[in-house]
Short mmCIF file of C-alpha atoms and ligand atoms in Angstrom, two decimals:
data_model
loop_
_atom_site.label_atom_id
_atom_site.label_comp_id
_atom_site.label_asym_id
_atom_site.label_seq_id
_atom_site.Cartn_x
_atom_site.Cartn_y
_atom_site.Cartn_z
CA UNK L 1 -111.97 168.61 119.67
CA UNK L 2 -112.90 170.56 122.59
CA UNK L 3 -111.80 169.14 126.09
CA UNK L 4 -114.72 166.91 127.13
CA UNK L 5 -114.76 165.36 123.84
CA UNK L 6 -110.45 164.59 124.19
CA UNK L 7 -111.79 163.77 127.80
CA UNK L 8 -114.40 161.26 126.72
CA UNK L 9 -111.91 159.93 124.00
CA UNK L 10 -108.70 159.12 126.45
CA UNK L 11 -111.39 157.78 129.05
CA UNK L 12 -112.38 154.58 126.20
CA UNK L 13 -109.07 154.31 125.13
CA UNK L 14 -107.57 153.53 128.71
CA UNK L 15 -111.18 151.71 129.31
CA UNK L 16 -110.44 149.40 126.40
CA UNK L 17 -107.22 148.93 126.97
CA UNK L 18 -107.63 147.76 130.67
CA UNK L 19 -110.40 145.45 129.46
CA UNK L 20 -108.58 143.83 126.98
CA UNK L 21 -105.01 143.77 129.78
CA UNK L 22 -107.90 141.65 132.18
CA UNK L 23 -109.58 139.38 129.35
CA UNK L 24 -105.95 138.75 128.64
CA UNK L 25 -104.92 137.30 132.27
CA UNK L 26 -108.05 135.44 132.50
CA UNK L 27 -107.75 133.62 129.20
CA UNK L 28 -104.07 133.08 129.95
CA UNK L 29 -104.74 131.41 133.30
CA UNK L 30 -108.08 129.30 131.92
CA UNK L 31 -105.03 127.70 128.98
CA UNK L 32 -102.57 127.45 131.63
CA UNK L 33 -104.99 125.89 133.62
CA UNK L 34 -106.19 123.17 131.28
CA UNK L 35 -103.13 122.54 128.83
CA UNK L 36 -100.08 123.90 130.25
CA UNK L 37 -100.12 123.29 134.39
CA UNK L 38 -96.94 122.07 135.47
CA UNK L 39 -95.70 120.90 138.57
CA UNK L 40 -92.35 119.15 139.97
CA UNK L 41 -90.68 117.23 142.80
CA UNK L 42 -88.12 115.04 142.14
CA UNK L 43 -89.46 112.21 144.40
CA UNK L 44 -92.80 112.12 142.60
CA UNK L 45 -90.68 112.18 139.32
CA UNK L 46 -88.47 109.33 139.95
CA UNK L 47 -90.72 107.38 142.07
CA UNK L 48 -94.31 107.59 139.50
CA UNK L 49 -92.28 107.97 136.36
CA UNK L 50 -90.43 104.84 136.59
CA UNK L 51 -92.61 102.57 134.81
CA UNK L 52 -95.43 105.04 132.99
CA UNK L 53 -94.71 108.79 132.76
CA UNK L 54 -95.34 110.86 136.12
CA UNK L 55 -98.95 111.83 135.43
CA UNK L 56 -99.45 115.61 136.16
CA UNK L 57 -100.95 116.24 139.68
CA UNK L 58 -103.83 118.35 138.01
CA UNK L 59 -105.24 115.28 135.81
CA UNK L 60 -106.70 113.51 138.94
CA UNK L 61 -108.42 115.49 141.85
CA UNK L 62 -106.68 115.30 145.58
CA UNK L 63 -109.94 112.86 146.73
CA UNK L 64 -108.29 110.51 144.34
CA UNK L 65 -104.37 110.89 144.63
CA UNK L 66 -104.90 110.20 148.09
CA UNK L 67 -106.73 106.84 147.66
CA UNK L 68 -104.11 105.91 145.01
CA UNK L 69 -101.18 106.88 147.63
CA UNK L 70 -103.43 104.53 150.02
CA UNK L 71 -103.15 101.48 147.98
CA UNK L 72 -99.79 101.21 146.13
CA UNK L 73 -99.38 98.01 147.25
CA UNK L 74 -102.27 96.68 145.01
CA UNK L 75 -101.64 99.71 141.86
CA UNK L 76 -103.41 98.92 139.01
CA UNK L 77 -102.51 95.31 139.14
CA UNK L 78 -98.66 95.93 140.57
CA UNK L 79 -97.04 96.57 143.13
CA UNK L 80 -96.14 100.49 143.96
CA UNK L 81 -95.36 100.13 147.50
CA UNK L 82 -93.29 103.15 148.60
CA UNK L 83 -91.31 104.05 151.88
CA UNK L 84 -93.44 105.98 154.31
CA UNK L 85 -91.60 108.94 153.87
CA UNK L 86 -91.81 109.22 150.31
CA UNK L 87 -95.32 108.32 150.30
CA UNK L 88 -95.74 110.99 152.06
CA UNK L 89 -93.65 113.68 150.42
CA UNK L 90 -95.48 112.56 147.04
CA UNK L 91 -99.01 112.60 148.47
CA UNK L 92 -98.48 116.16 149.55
CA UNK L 93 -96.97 117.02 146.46
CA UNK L 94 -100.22 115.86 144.42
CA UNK L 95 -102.85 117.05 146.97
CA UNK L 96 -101.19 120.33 146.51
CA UNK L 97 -101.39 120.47 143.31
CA UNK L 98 -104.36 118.05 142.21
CA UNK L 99 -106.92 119.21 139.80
CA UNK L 100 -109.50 121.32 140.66
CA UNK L 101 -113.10 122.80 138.67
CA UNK L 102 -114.55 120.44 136.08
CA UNK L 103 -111.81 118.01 136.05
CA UNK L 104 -112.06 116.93 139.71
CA UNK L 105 -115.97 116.62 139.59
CA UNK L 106 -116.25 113.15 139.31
CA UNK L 107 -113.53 110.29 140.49
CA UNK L 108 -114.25 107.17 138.45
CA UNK L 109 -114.61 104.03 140.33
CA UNK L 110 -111.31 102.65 138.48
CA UNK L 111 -109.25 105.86 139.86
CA UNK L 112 -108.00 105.97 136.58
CA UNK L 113 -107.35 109.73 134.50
CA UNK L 114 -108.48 107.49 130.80
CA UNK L 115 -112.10 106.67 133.16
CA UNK L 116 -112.98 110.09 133.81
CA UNK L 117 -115.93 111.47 132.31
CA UNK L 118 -113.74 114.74 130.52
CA UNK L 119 -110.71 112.26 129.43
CA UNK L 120 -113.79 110.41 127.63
CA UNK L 121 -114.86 113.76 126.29
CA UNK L 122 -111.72 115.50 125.03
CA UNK L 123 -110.96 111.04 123.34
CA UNK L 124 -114.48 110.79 121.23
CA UNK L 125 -112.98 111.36 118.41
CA UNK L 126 -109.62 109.13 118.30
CA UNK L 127 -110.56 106.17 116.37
CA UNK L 128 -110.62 102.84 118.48
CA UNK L 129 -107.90 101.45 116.20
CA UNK L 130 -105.93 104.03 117.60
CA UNK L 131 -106.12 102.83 121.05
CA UNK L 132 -104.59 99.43 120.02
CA UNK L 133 -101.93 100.40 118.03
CA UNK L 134 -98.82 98.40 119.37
CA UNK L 135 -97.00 102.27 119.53
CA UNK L 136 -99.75 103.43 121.78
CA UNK L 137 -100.77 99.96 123.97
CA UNK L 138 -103.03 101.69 126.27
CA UNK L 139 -104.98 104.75 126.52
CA UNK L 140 -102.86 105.66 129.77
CA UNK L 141 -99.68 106.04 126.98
CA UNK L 142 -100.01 109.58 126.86
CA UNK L 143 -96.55 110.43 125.61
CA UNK L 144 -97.49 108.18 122.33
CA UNK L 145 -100.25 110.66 121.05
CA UNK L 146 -99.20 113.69 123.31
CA UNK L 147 -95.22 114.43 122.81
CA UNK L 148 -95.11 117.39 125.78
CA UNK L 149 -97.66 114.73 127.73
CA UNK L 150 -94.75 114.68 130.51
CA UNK L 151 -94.56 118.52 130.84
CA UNK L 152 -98.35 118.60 131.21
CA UNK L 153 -98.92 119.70 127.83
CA UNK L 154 -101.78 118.38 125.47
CA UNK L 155 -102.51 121.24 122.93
CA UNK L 156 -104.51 119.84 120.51
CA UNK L 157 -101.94 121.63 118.23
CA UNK L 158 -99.14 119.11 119.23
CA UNK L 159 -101.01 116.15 118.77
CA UNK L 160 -100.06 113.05 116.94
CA UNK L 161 -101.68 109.69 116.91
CA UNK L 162 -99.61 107.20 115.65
CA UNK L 163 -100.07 104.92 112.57
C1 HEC O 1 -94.05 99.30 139.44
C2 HEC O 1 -94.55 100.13 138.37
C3 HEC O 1 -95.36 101.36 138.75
C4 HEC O 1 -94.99 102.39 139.58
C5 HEC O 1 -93.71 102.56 140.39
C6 HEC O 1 -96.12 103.34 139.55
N1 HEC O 1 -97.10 102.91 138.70
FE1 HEC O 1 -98.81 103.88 138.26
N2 HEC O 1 -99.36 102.36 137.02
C7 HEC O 1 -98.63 101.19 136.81
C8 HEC O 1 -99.37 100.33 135.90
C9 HEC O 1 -98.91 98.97 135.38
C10 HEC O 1 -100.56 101.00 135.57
C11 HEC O 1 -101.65 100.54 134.62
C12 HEC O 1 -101.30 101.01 133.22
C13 HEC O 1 -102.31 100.63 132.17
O1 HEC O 1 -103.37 100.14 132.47
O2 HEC O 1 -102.01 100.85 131.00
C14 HEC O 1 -100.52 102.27 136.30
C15 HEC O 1 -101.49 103.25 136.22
C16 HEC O 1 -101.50 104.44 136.91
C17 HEC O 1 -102.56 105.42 136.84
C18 HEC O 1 -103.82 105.31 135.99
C19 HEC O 1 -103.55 105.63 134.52
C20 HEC O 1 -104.85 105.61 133.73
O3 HEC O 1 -105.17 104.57 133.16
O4 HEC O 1 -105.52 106.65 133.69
C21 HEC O 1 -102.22 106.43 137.68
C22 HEC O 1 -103.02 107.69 137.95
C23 HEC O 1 -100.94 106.09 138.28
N3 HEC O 1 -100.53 104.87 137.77
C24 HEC O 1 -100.27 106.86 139.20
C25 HEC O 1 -99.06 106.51 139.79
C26 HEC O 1 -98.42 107.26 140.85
C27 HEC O 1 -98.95 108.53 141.47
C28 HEC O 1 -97.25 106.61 141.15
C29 HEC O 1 -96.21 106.98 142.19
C30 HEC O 1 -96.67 106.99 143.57
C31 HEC O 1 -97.18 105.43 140.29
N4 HEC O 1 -98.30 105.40 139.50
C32 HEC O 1 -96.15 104.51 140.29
C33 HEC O 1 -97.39 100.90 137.33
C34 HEC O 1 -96.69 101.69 138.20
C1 HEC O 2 -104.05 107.49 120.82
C2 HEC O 2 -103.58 108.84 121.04
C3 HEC O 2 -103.82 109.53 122.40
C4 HEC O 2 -103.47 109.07 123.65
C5 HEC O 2 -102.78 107.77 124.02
C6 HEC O 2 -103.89 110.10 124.58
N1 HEC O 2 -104.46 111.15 123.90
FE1 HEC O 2 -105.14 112.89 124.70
N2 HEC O 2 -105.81 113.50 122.87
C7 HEC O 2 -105.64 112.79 121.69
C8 HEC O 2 -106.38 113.46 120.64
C9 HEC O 2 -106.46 113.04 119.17
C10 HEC O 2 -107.00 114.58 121.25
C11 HEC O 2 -107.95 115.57 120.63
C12 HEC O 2 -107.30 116.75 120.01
C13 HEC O 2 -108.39 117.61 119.44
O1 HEC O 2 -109.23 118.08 120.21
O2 HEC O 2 -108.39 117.79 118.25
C14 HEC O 2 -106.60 114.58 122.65
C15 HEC O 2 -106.96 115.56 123.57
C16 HEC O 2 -106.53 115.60 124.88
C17 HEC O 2 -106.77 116.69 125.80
C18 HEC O 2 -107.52 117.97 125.47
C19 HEC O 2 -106.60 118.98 124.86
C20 HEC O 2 -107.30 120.26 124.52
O3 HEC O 2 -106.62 121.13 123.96
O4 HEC O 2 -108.49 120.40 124.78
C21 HEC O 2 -106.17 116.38 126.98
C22 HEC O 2 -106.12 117.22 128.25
C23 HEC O 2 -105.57 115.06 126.82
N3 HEC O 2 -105.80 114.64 125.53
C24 HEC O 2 -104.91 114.39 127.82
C25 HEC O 2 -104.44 113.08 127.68
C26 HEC O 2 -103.88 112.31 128.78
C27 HEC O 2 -103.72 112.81 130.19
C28 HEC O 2 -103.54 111.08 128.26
C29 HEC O 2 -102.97 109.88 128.99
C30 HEC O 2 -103.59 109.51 130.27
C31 HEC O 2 -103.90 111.11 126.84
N4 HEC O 2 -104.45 112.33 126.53
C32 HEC O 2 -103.70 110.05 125.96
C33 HEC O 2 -104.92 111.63 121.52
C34 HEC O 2 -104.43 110.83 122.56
#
């Protein structure tokens, strides 16, 4: 090979490689994005995961954590109410780290994650039986179908619907 051939050569080969370092982030950060976010406080943990699991921040956009934060007394039928202070330590704590891009395009009415138009999406194909299945009880049982539901993670690859 004479030199501007070699030349040409190492140019694709770091070219390439570059491309595929970048394609790699991206990809990485689209999954992390929509399976594998995670987010703590140990308020929000205690506090919303005392009677259902504590719902990832980034499966409701901030629009709508902060008009459930506005009306714990009257949650879904029971009473939330929190201290002012915790209220507000929680409420920042989702805002910051509420769900952004597709996911937070349209707030359902109900302010519930199982109402919004992508949780109806990604569900088409569990079979209504499913749904009533005294191990699952309500769509909002993530945990029963998703078994890393609490760390954020819903892989399809780790699902399991209960029969
Ligand atoms: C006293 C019990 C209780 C506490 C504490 C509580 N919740 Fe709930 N939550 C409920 C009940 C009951 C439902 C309705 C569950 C159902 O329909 O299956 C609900 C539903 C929800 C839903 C809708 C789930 C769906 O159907 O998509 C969200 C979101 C939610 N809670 C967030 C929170 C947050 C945030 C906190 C903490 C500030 C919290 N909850 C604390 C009882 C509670
Ligand atoms: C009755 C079982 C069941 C319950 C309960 C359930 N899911 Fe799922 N979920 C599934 C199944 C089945 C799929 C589809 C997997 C596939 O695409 O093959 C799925 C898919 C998903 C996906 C898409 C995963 C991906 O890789 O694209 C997300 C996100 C998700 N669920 C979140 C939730 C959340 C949040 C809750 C609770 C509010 C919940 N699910 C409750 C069974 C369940």
């Amino acid at each position: 090979m004479n030199n501007a051939r070699k030349r040409l050569v190492f140019d694709v080969v770091v070219w390439s490689a570059s491309l595929m370092f970048v394609f790699g982030l991206v990809t990485s950060e689209a999954m992390a994005d929509s399976k594998r976010s995670f987010a703590t406080n140990e308020k929000w943990k205690a506090e919303c995961g005392s009677c259902h699991i504590a719902y990832q921040p980034n499966l409701l956009p901030a629009s709508a954590w902060r008009r459930i934060m506005a009306g714990l007394d009257k949650h879904f039928g029971t009473d939330a109410s929190l201290d002012a202070a915790s209220s507000a330590e929680i409420g920042a704590f989702l805002e910051r780290n509420a769900g952004s891009g597709k996911r937070a395009a349209s707030v359902p009415a109900s302010l519930r994650i199982t109402d919004t138009r992508w949780f109806v999406r990604k569900h088409d194909e569990v079979p209504r039986a499913a749904w009533k299945n005294p191990q699952v009880k309500t769509a909002a049982n993530c945990s029963a179908c998703h078994s890393g539901a609490e760390r954020g993670d819903f892989d399809e690859d780790a699902v399991r619907i209960p029969r």
